[in-house]
Amino acid sequence: MPTEHRNYCNGEWVASESGETFTVTNPAAETDVVGRLPYSTESDTEWAIDAAADAQEEWANTSGPERGRILRDAGVIAGDRKDELVETLVREEGKTRSEAAGEVQRAIDILFYYAEKARDHGGTSKPASASDRQIQTKKEPLGVAGLITPWNYPIAIPAWKLAPALATGNTVVLKPASQAPISAKKLVECLDDAGLPPGVLNFVTGSGSTIGSTLVSHDAVDAISFTGSSKTGDVVYQEAAEDQKRVQLEMGGKNPTVVMPSADVDDAVDIVGAGAFGVTGQACTAASRAIVHEDVADEFLDGVVEYAESLDIGPGLEDPDMGPHVSESELEVTLDYVDVADDDGATLETGGDALSDGEYDSGHYVEPTVFSDVDTEMRIAQEEVFGPLLSVIEVSDFEEALDVANDTEYGLSASIVSENADEIGAFVDGVESGVVKVNEKTTGLELHVPFGGMKDSSNELYREQGDAGVDFFTTTKTVYSNY
């Protein structure tokens, strides 16, 4: 029998008042039911918000070291359960075992990192204009934070939102994506077992339109942190702005990698291939455009096609090079873009087909896909695909490459492969992107530095991770003391 999971509210695991559930299945084999979760209602969400509001003052008054101890203990528990967490993530999201292990370890590391941040959390002292006065700043929590997380990093993204929120004294209501909510639920279990007080963290599953809308509009919610599509993020921002809630948005990307003649082409192929086809292209930072100088375009194209065709595709538990799409609907979107690119006149160099025979029979598999002869006006050069589809765009010089890189409504991650210091410096200065990589793939982030985008990839007001994560979840009080 599939495991029946429940919501977590006020320190208890509870069913939804609706009595309804939804099913999570393995993307590699639809017959493998991973679990069933509550299809929660507006009332369930309001109950969770009320519990968070009731617990907030006591949690805010809990010492930083004590809050850090709980996060650290949760990290230890997660480490002890790492194998279980990895298998859960693979079965519900489809990542390869190696990719899932890296993500789970990142979540563990985040818990440890913010455990130490909680211990050091405080303000600053500034000199006053008079000798008998002191001025200090004091960081305080915002209150109740609503966290809305996606399916593509189902444990890492909840961790990098939860940990700074809890470390700084906020209480939380977490709503994970319905395609892959069980990894987040198991993260909540680790925090519960670490001794998190009732009401400090609440977990509710179900429809985004019901739970998300309730979180965004509820008077008791002070902050919203959202990761997902730009379309949904715009709605979240507009609704939250009506109540002047603090909002953090991380949304889509159309990430370029520029390849210049000075680059080692073999290295460029590996960098672009890993960025485009890793995690099945299901990353907001995935490389979807290779912008290649004409002098090395043919060599690069031959190499990246060979790279794509060499990838072993299969069930994530077998640890191949690339796993399936998370769902049939996501697979269909990628296949639709293959048709769109063909209709627009791009040249299909390799891939483009679903895999459905033999071991692929009940999974959501697609071949890694490469298109050449891509024009910047084509939809595959402008719209986020969220699958293993790479557009190769040929350019004549660096200035054109930079213009093409910036010729999109998104600005999340960008990279350049070059040995020319002038080009590298001009790219770092000129590219319109929140993350810039030099001779590295567009994917992959350090947990202690800010992360976020420009243009339609973010609202640009607040970054995530590192000190930026602390800043988002806190407000500053300035204290004047005349002694």
Short mmCIF file of C-alpha atoms in Angstrom, two decimals:
data_model
loop_
_atom_site.label_atom_id
_atom_site.label_comp_id
_atom_site.label_asym_id
_atom_site.label_seq_id
_atom_site.Cartn_x
_atom_site.Cartn_y
_atom_site.Cartn_z
CA MET A 1 0.00 0.00 0.00
CA PRO A 2 1.28 3.50 -0.82
CA THR A 3 2.18 5.61 2.20
CA GLU A 4 -0.54 8.03 3.29
CA HIS A 5 1.08 11.33 4.22
CA ARG A 6 -0.50 14.13 6.23
CA ASN A 7 -0.23 17.85 6.76
CA TYR A 8 1.81 19.14 9.69
CA CYS A 9 0.06 21.78 11.77
CA ASN A 10 0.77 23.05 15.27
CA GLY A 11 3.16 20.17 15.92
CA GLU A 12 0.76 17.41 14.80
CA TRP A 13 0.38 15.34 11.65
CA VAL A 14 -3.21 15.84 10.53
CA ALA A 15 -5.47 14.97 7.61
CA SER A 16 -7.18 17.63 5.52
CA GLU A 17 -10.76 18.48 6.43
CA SER A 18 -11.64 17.65 2.81
CA GLY A 19 -10.73 13.99 3.27
CA GLU A 20 -9.43 14.06 -0.31
CA THR A 21 -5.94 13.07 -1.42
CA PHE A 22 -3.79 13.21 -4.53
CA THR A 23 -1.25 10.66 -5.71
CA VAL A 24 2.46 11.09 -6.40
CA THR A 25 3.95 8.58 -8.83
CA ASN A 26 7.45 7.75 -10.01
CA PRO A 27 8.29 9.62 -13.28
CA ALA A 28 10.32 6.61 -14.37
CA ALA A 29 7.39 4.21 -13.88
CA GLU A 30 3.86 5.53 -13.47
CA THR A 31 2.78 2.26 -11.86
CA ASP A 32 5.06 2.99 -8.89
CA VAL A 33 2.93 5.03 -6.46
CA VAL A 34 5.26 6.90 -4.13
CA GLY A 35 2.58 8.23 -1.80
CA ARG A 36 -0.75 9.97 -1.28
CA LEU A 37 -1.06 13.42 0.27
CA PRO A 38 -3.90 15.65 1.51
CA TYR A 39 -5.76 17.82 -0.94
CA SER A 40 -6.01 20.69 1.51
CA THR A 41 -8.63 23.41 1.75
CA GLU A 42 -8.61 27.11 2.51
CA SER A 43 -9.62 26.27 6.09
CA ASP A 44 -6.68 23.88 6.47
CA THR A 45 -4.35 26.66 5.32
CA GLU A 46 -5.92 29.21 7.65
CA TRP A 47 -5.48 26.79 10.55
CA ALA A 48 -1.79 26.47 9.71
CA ILE A 49 -1.42 30.26 9.46
CA ASP A 50 -3.16 30.74 12.82
CA ALA A 51 -0.84 28.17 14.41
CA ALA A 52 2.18 29.99 13.02
CA ALA A 53 0.88 33.34 14.24
CA ASP A 54 0.23 31.98 17.74
CA ALA A 55 3.74 30.52 17.96
CA GLN A 56 5.60 33.49 16.53
CA GLU A 57 6.25 35.59 19.64
CA GLU A 58 7.64 32.72 21.68
CA TRP A 59 9.85 31.57 18.80
CA ALA A 60 11.11 35.11 18.21
CA ASN A 61 12.06 35.29 21.91
CA THR A 62 13.91 31.97 21.74
CA SER A 63 17.64 32.62 21.78
CA GLY A 64 19.57 32.47 18.54
CA PRO A 65 21.84 29.67 19.78
CA GLU A 66 18.79 27.58 20.72
CA ARG A 67 17.20 28.10 17.32
CA GLY A 68 20.55 27.17 15.79
CA ARG A 69 20.76 24.03 17.90
CA ILE A 70 17.46 22.79 16.48
CA LEU A 71 18.58 23.47 12.91
CA ARG A 72 21.89 21.73 13.57
CA ASP A 73 20.17 18.71 15.11
CA ALA A 74 17.83 18.58 12.12
CA GLY A 75 20.89 18.53 9.86
CA VAL A 76 22.34 15.61 11.81
CA ILE A 77 19.04 13.72 11.57
CA ALA A 78 18.83 14.40 7.83
CA GLY A 79 22.38 13.13 7.44
CA ASP A 80 21.46 9.91 9.25
CA ARG A 81 18.49 9.54 6.89
CA LYS A 82 20.32 10.55 3.73
CA ASP A 83 19.79 7.28 1.88
CA GLU A 84 16.06 7.43 2.54
CA LEU A 85 15.88 11.07 1.47
CA VAL A 86 17.81 10.36 -1.73
CA GLU A 87 15.59 7.45 -2.72
CA THR A 88 12.44 9.46 -2.01
CA LEU A 89 13.68 12.36 -4.14
CA VAL A 90 14.59 10.06 -7.04
CA ARG A 91 11.26 8.25 -6.94
CA GLU A 92 9.07 11.34 -6.81
CA GLU A 93 11.03 13.81 -8.99
CA GLY A 94 13.06 11.60 -11.35
CA LYS A 95 16.59 12.89 -10.76
CA THR A 96 19.44 10.43 -11.05
CA ARG A 97 20.69 9.00 -7.81
CA SER A 98 23.90 11.06 -8.02
CA GLU A 99 21.96 14.28 -8.68
CA ALA A 100 19.58 13.54 -5.81
CA ALA A 101 22.45 12.78 -3.43
CA GLY A 102 24.00 16.14 -4.24
CA GLU A 103 20.72 17.93 -3.62
CA VAL A 104 20.07 16.19 -0.31
CA GLN A 105 23.58 16.99 0.88
CA ARG A 106 22.99 20.61 -0.07
CA ALA A 107 19.87 20.68 2.12
CA ILE A 108 21.88 19.23 5.01
CA ASP A 109 24.64 21.79 4.50
CA ILE A 110 22.09 24.61 4.46
CA LEU A 111 20.72 23.51 7.83
CA PHE A 112 24.23 23.53 9.30
CA TYR A 113 25.07 26.89 7.71
CA TYR A 114 22.03 28.70 9.09
CA ALA A 115 22.46 26.97 12.43
CA GLU A 116 25.68 28.96 12.78
CA LYS A 117 24.04 32.09 11.37
CA ALA A 118 21.43 31.84 14.14
CA ARG A 119 24.20 31.88 16.73
CA ASP A 120 25.78 35.01 15.21
CA HIS A 121 22.50 36.75 14.37
CA GLY A 122 22.49 40.28 15.71
CA GLY A 123 22.92 43.95 14.87
CA THR A 124 25.70 46.47 14.67
CA SER A 125 27.04 49.32 16.80
CA LYS A 126 27.63 52.74 15.24
CA PRO A 127 29.32 55.83 16.72
CA ALA A 128 26.99 58.61 17.85
CA SER A 129 27.48 62.36 17.51
CA ALA A 130 27.67 62.72 21.32
CA SER A 131 30.08 60.92 23.63
CA ASP A 132 27.34 59.94 26.09
CA ARG A 133 25.19 58.18 23.51
CA GLN A 134 25.27 54.74 21.87
CA ILE A 135 23.55 53.71 18.64
CA GLN A 136 22.86 50.09 17.85
CA THR A 137 20.84 48.22 15.29
CA LYS A 138 18.76 45.19 16.15
CA LYS A 139 17.51 42.66 13.59
CA GLU A 140 14.03 41.30 14.27
CA PRO A 141 11.90 38.70 12.47
CA LEU A 142 9.12 39.78 10.15
CA GLY A 143 6.59 37.39 11.71
CA VAL A 144 4.83 34.67 9.69
CA ALA A 145 6.39 33.64 6.40
CA GLY A 146 4.56 31.80 3.63
CA LEU A 147 6.91 29.66 1.53
CA ILE A 148 5.82 28.35 -1.89
CA THR A 149 8.35 25.96 -3.41
CA PRO A 150 8.70 24.15 -6.78
CA TRP A 151 9.08 20.51 -7.71
CA ASN A 152 12.46 20.61 -9.50
CA TYR A 153 14.58 20.92 -6.32
CA PRO A 154 12.07 19.48 -3.86
CA ILE A 155 14.31 19.41 -0.77
CA ALA A 156 17.04 21.99 -1.45
CA ILE A 157 14.74 24.93 -2.18
CA PRO A 158 12.48 24.31 0.85
CA ALA A 159 15.68 24.10 2.93
CA TRP A 160 17.12 27.36 1.67
CA LYS A 161 13.87 29.16 2.43
CA LEU A 162 13.03 27.40 5.71
CA ALA A 163 16.43 27.59 7.35
CA PRO A 164 16.97 31.38 7.25
CA ALA A 165 13.33 32.02 8.13
CA LEU A 166 13.55 29.82 11.23
CA ALA A 167 17.06 30.92 12.17
CA THR A 168 15.93 34.54 12.39
CA GLY A 169 12.83 33.88 14.51
CA ASN A 170 10.05 33.71 11.95
CA THR A 171 7.36 31.05 11.95
CA VAL A 172 6.49 29.35 8.69
CA VAL A 173 3.76 27.82 6.55
CA LEU A 174 5.32 25.75 3.76
CA LYS A 175 3.41 24.79 0.61
CA PRO A 176 5.42 22.43 -1.66
CA ALA A 177 4.64 21.68 -5.30
CA SER A 178 2.23 18.79 -5.74
CA GLN A 179 4.42 16.92 -8.25
CA ALA A 180 7.09 16.26 -5.60
CA PRO A 181 6.02 17.15 -2.05
CA ILE A 182 7.29 14.15 -0.09
CA SER A 183 10.95 15.23 0.06
CA ALA A 184 9.86 18.50 1.68
CA LYS A 185 7.63 16.57 4.05
CA LYS A 186 10.58 14.44 5.15
CA LEU A 187 12.61 17.61 5.75
CA VAL A 188 9.80 18.78 8.04
CA GLU A 189 9.98 15.43 9.84
CA CYS A 190 13.68 16.04 10.54
CA LEU A 191 12.91 19.45 12.04
CA ASP A 192 10.05 18.02 14.08
CA ASP A 193 12.26 15.26 15.44
CA ALA A 194 14.92 17.86 16.27
CA GLY A 195 12.50 19.45 18.74
CA LEU A 196 11.00 22.36 16.83
CA PRO A 197 8.18 23.77 19.03
CA PRO A 198 4.55 23.32 17.89
CA GLY A 199 3.30 25.91 15.42
CA VAL A 200 6.73 27.20 14.41
CA LEU A 201 6.67 25.21 11.16
CA ASN A 202 3.51 24.12 9.35
CA PHE A 203 3.25 22.08 6.16
CA VAL A 204 0.20 22.02 3.87
CA THR A 205 -0.19 20.21 0.54
CA GLY A 206 -2.64 20.60 -2.31
CA SER A 207 -3.70 23.09 -4.94
CA GLY A 208 -1.52 26.16 -5.46
CA SER A 209 -4.52 28.23 -6.38
CA THR A 210 -6.14 27.43 -3.01
CA ILE A 211 -3.21 27.29 -0.60
CA GLY A 212 -1.01 29.83 -2.34
CA SER A 213 -3.80 32.35 -2.69
CA THR A 214 -4.73 31.98 0.98
CA LEU A 215 -1.12 32.48 2.08
CA VAL A 216 -0.66 35.53 -0.11
CA SER A 217 -3.89 37.23 0.94
CA HIS A 218 -4.08 36.35 4.66
CA ASP A 219 -3.64 39.29 7.05
CA ALA A 220 -1.47 37.30 9.47
CA VAL A 221 1.15 36.46 6.84
CA ASP A 222 3.96 39.03 6.75
CA ALA A 223 6.24 37.69 4.01
CA ILE A 224 6.02 35.48 0.92
CA SER A 225 8.95 33.65 -0.63
CA PHE A 226 8.05 32.10 -3.98
CA THR A 227 9.94 30.02 -6.53
CA GLY A 228 8.14 29.07 -9.74
CA SER A 229 7.06 30.38 -13.10
CA SER A 230 7.17 34.05 -14.02
CA LYS A 231 3.46 34.02 -14.82
CA THR A 232 2.51 32.75 -11.36
CA GLY A 233 5.13 34.91 -9.68
CA ASP A 234 3.61 38.04 -11.19
CA VAL A 235 0.22 37.10 -9.72
CA VAL A 236 1.78 36.40 -6.31
CA TYR A 237 3.54 39.76 -6.32
CA GLN A 238 0.45 41.74 -7.29
CA GLU A 239 -1.71 40.06 -4.63
CA ALA A 240 0.90 40.39 -1.88
CA ALA A 241 1.56 44.03 -2.73
CA GLU A 242 -2.03 44.91 -1.86
CA ASP A 243 -1.22 44.19 1.81
CA GLN A 244 2.35 45.50 1.52
CA LYS A 245 3.78 42.08 2.33
CA ARG A 246 7.48 41.59 1.79
CA VAL A 247 7.92 39.42 -1.32
CA GLN A 248 10.83 37.39 -2.63
CA LEU A 249 10.46 35.93 -6.14
CA GLU A 250 12.73 33.54 -8.01
CA MET A 251 11.28 32.70 -11.40
CA GLY A 252 12.26 31.57 -14.88
CA GLY A 253 15.38 31.78 -16.99
CA LYS A 254 16.58 31.57 -20.58
CA ASN A 255 20.20 31.16 -19.70
CA PRO A 256 22.99 31.69 -22.26
CA THR A 257 26.49 30.33 -22.47
CA VAL A 258 28.73 32.34 -24.78
CA VAL A 259 31.57 30.38 -26.45
CA MET A 260 34.40 32.46 -27.90
CA PRO A 261 37.27 31.45 -30.24
CA SER A 262 39.85 31.52 -27.44
CA ALA A 263 37.98 28.78 -25.57
CA ASP A 264 39.01 25.16 -25.49
CA VAL A 265 36.12 23.76 -27.52
CA ASP A 266 36.12 20.40 -25.75
CA ASP A 267 35.83 22.18 -22.41
CA ALA A 268 33.05 24.37 -23.81
CA VAL A 269 31.13 21.30 -24.96
CA ASP A 270 31.37 19.73 -21.51
CA ILE A 271 30.34 22.98 -19.80
CA VAL A 272 27.34 23.57 -22.05
CA GLY A 273 26.30 19.91 -22.14
CA ALA A 274 26.32 19.62 -18.36
CA GLY A 275 24.39 22.87 -18.01
CA ALA A 276 21.82 21.98 -20.65
CA PHE A 277 21.14 18.30 -19.97
CA GLY A 278 21.92 17.89 -16.26
CA VAL A 279 18.82 17.28 -14.11
CA THR A 280 17.01 16.68 -17.45
CA GLY A 281 17.18 20.40 -18.14
CA GLN A 282 14.65 20.96 -15.35
CA ALA A 283 16.47 23.81 -13.65
CA CYS A 284 15.72 27.51 -13.79
CA THR A 285 19.46 28.02 -14.31
CA ALA A 286 19.83 25.39 -17.08
CA ALA A 287 21.76 26.44 -20.20
CA SER A 288 19.18 26.70 -22.97
CA ARG A 289 21.13 28.90 -25.42
CA ALA A 290 24.68 28.28 -26.64
CA ILE A 291 25.81 31.49 -28.31
CA VAL A 292 28.86 30.43 -30.31
CA HIS A 293 31.38 32.43 -32.34
CA GLU A 294 31.37 31.46 -36.03
CA ASP A 295 35.06 30.51 -35.93
CA VAL A 296 34.35 27.56 -33.62
CA ALA A 297 30.66 27.00 -34.35
CA ASP A 298 30.99 23.87 -36.48
CA GLU A 299 33.45 22.21 -34.12
CA PHE A 300 31.29 23.08 -31.11
CA LEU A 301 28.10 21.84 -32.77
CA ASP A 302 29.68 18.49 -33.67
CA GLY A 303 30.92 18.15 -30.11
CA VAL A 304 27.70 19.02 -28.32
CA VAL A 305 25.70 16.69 -30.60
CA GLU A 306 28.12 13.88 -29.76
CA TYR A 307 27.79 14.78 -26.07
CA ALA A 308 24.00 14.60 -26.20
CA GLU A 309 23.99 11.32 -28.07
CA SER A 310 26.42 9.75 -25.60
CA LEU A 311 24.18 10.26 -22.58
CA ASP A 312 22.73 7.18 -20.93
CA ILE A 313 19.02 7.73 -20.19
CA GLY A 314 17.05 5.67 -17.71
CA PRO A 315 15.40 5.39 -14.30
CA GLY A 316 17.05 7.61 -11.72
CA LEU A 317 17.51 4.76 -9.24
CA GLU A 318 19.88 3.12 -11.73
CA ASP A 319 21.96 6.33 -11.75
CA PRO A 320 22.16 6.98 -15.50
CA ASP A 321 23.41 10.24 -17.02
CA MET A 322 19.87 11.61 -17.37
CA GLY A 323 16.52 10.67 -15.89
CA PRO A 324 12.93 11.29 -17.01
CA HIS A 325 10.80 14.40 -17.00
CA VAL A 326 8.88 14.85 -13.75
CA SER A 327 5.48 14.34 -15.41
CA GLU A 328 3.73 13.60 -18.67
CA SER A 329 2.63 17.23 -18.96
CA GLU A 330 6.23 18.47 -18.67
CA LEU A 331 7.31 15.93 -21.30
CA GLU A 332 4.57 17.15 -23.62
CA VAL A 333 5.71 20.76 -23.23
CA THR A 334 9.24 19.83 -24.34
CA LEU A 335 7.91 17.85 -27.30
CA ASP A 336 5.67 20.77 -28.26
CA TYR A 337 8.72 23.05 -28.36
CA VAL A 338 10.46 20.58 -30.66
CA ASP A 339 7.54 21.00 -33.08
CA VAL A 340 7.59 24.78 -32.64
CA ALA A 341 11.31 24.95 -33.41
CA ASP A 342 10.86 22.80 -36.49
CA ASP A 343 8.00 24.99 -37.73
CA ASP A 344 10.09 28.14 -37.13
CA GLY A 345 12.88 26.80 -39.33
CA ALA A 346 15.50 25.64 -36.85
CA THR A 347 17.53 22.56 -37.76
CA LEU A 348 17.14 19.50 -35.53
CA GLU A 349 20.64 18.12 -35.07
CA THR A 350 19.82 15.30 -32.63
CA GLY A 351 17.10 14.08 -30.30
CA GLY A 352 13.60 15.50 -30.21
CA ASP A 353 11.71 12.27 -29.65
CA ALA A 354 10.03 10.72 -26.65
CA LEU A 355 11.40 7.35 -25.53
CA SER A 356 8.62 4.86 -24.98
CA ASP A 357 9.80 1.33 -25.74
CA GLY A 358 11.17 -1.32 -23.38
CA GLU A 359 12.38 0.15 -20.09
CA TYR A 360 10.96 3.53 -21.11
CA ASP A 361 7.43 2.20 -21.54
CA SER A 362 5.82 3.69 -18.42
CA GLY A 363 8.08 6.72 -17.88
CA HIS A 364 8.32 10.30 -19.16
CA TYR A 365 11.51 10.14 -21.17
CA VAL A 366 12.83 12.35 -23.95
CA GLU A 367 16.05 12.38 -25.90
CA PRO A 368 18.50 15.23 -25.25
CA THR A 369 17.82 17.66 -28.08
CA VAL A 370 20.01 20.09 -29.99
CA PHE A 371 18.83 22.64 -32.56
CA SER A 372 21.09 24.72 -34.81
CA ASP A 373 20.30 27.58 -37.21
CA VAL A 374 18.39 29.23 -34.39
CA ASP A 375 17.43 32.87 -34.83
CA THR A 376 16.99 35.11 -31.80
CA GLU A 377 13.37 35.79 -32.78
CA MET A 378 12.42 32.11 -32.60
CA ARG A 379 10.38 30.98 -29.63
CA ILE A 380 13.03 28.44 -28.56
CA ALA A 381 15.45 31.37 -28.28
CA GLN A 382 13.05 33.41 -26.13
CA GLU A 383 10.79 31.13 -24.07
CA GLU A 384 11.74 28.90 -21.16
CA VAL A 385 11.41 25.24 -22.19
CA PHE A 386 12.36 23.53 -18.89
CA GLY A 387 13.61 20.42 -20.57
CA PRO A 388 16.81 19.06 -22.18
CA LEU A 389 16.61 21.24 -25.30
CA LEU A 390 19.59 23.36 -26.40
CA SER A 391 19.47 26.12 -29.02
CA VAL A 392 22.78 26.86 -30.77
CA ILE A 393 23.00 30.44 -32.06
CA GLU A 394 25.95 31.46 -34.23
CA VAL A 395 27.42 34.98 -33.91
CA SER A 396 30.22 36.87 -35.65
CA ASP A 397 31.87 38.72 -32.75
CA PHE A 398 31.78 39.34 -29.02
CA GLU A 399 29.54 42.40 -29.23
CA GLU A 400 26.89 40.41 -31.10
CA ALA A 401 27.23 37.58 -28.57
CA LEU A 402 26.57 39.95 -25.68
CA ASP A 403 23.60 41.52 -27.46
CA VAL A 404 22.09 38.07 -28.11
CA ALA A 405 22.70 36.99 -24.52
CA ASN A 406 20.75 40.02 -23.30
CA ASP A 407 18.01 39.70 -25.93
CA THR A 408 15.47 38.01 -23.68
CA GLU A 409 13.01 39.00 -20.98
CA TYR A 410 14.87 36.79 -18.48
CA GLY A 411 18.11 37.40 -16.60
CA LEU A 412 18.87 34.60 -14.14
CA SER A 413 22.16 32.87 -14.97
CA ALA A 414 24.71 33.39 -17.76
CA SER A 415 28.16 32.08 -18.53
CA ILE A 416 31.06 32.68 -20.88
CA VAL A 417 33.75 30.25 -22.02
CA SER A 418 36.80 32.26 -23.01
CA GLU A 419 40.49 32.81 -22.26
CA ASN A 420 40.35 36.46 -23.28
CA ALA A 421 40.47 38.69 -20.20
CA ASP A 422 38.95 41.67 -22.02
CA GLU A 423 35.98 39.60 -23.19
CA ILE A 424 35.49 38.11 -19.75
CA GLY A 425 35.53 41.50 -18.07
CA ALA A 426 33.15 43.01 -20.63
CA PHE A 427 30.79 40.05 -20.24
CA VAL A 428 30.73 40.24 -16.45
CA ASP A 429 30.01 43.96 -16.65
CA GLY A 430 27.55 43.88 -19.53
CA VAL A 431 25.44 40.77 -19.23
CA GLU A 432 21.99 41.33 -17.72
CA SER A 433 21.94 38.43 -15.30
CA GLY A 434 21.87 37.97 -11.54
CA VAL A 435 24.38 35.09 -11.69
CA VAL A 436 27.42 35.23 -13.97
CA LYS A 437 29.77 32.28 -14.48
CA VAL A 438 33.20 32.33 -16.13
CA ASN A 439 34.32 29.03 -17.67
CA GLU A 440 31.64 27.23 -15.68
CA LYS A 441 28.19 25.83 -16.40
CA THR A 442 25.17 28.02 -15.72
CA THR A 443 23.83 25.59 -13.12
CA GLY A 444 25.24 25.04 -9.65
CA LEU A 445 25.18 27.52 -6.78
CA GLU A 446 27.18 28.12 -3.59
CA LEU A 447 24.90 28.29 -0.54
CA HIS A 448 26.65 31.20 1.21
CA VAL A 449 26.34 33.85 -1.54
CA PRO A 450 23.27 35.68 -2.88
CA PHE A 451 21.14 34.07 -5.58
CA GLY A 452 18.53 35.77 -7.75
CA GLY A 453 17.87 37.23 -11.15
CA MET A 454 17.14 40.35 -13.12
CA LYS A 455 14.28 41.37 -15.39
CA ASP A 456 11.47 38.76 -15.41
CA SER A 457 13.56 36.26 -13.47
CA SER A 458 12.98 38.10 -10.19
CA ASN A 459 11.38 41.13 -8.62
CA GLU A 460 15.02 42.16 -7.97
CA LEU A 461 14.25 43.45 -4.47
CA TYR A 462 15.54 40.53 -2.43
CA ARG A 463 18.01 37.73 -3.03
CA GLU A 464 18.07 34.26 -1.49
CA GLN A 465 20.79 32.32 0.35
CA GLY A 466 23.73 33.50 2.42
CA ASP A 467 23.37 36.78 4.27
CA ALA A 468 20.76 37.82 1.71
CA GLY A 469 18.45 35.12 3.07
CA VAL A 470 18.80 36.56 6.55
CA ASP A 471 18.14 40.07 5.25
CA PHE A 472 14.90 39.07 3.56
CA PHE A 473 13.39 37.52 6.69
CA THR A 474 14.33 40.36 9.05
CA THR A 475 13.65 44.02 9.65
CA THR A 476 16.02 46.44 11.37
CA LYS A 477 15.33 48.45 14.53
CA THR A 478 17.69 51.33 15.38
CA VAL A 479 18.19 51.93 19.11
CA TYR A 480 19.55 55.20 20.56
CA SER A 481 20.80 54.95 24.16
CA ASN A 482 21.66 58.10 26.09
CA TYR A 483 23.54 57.14 29.25
#
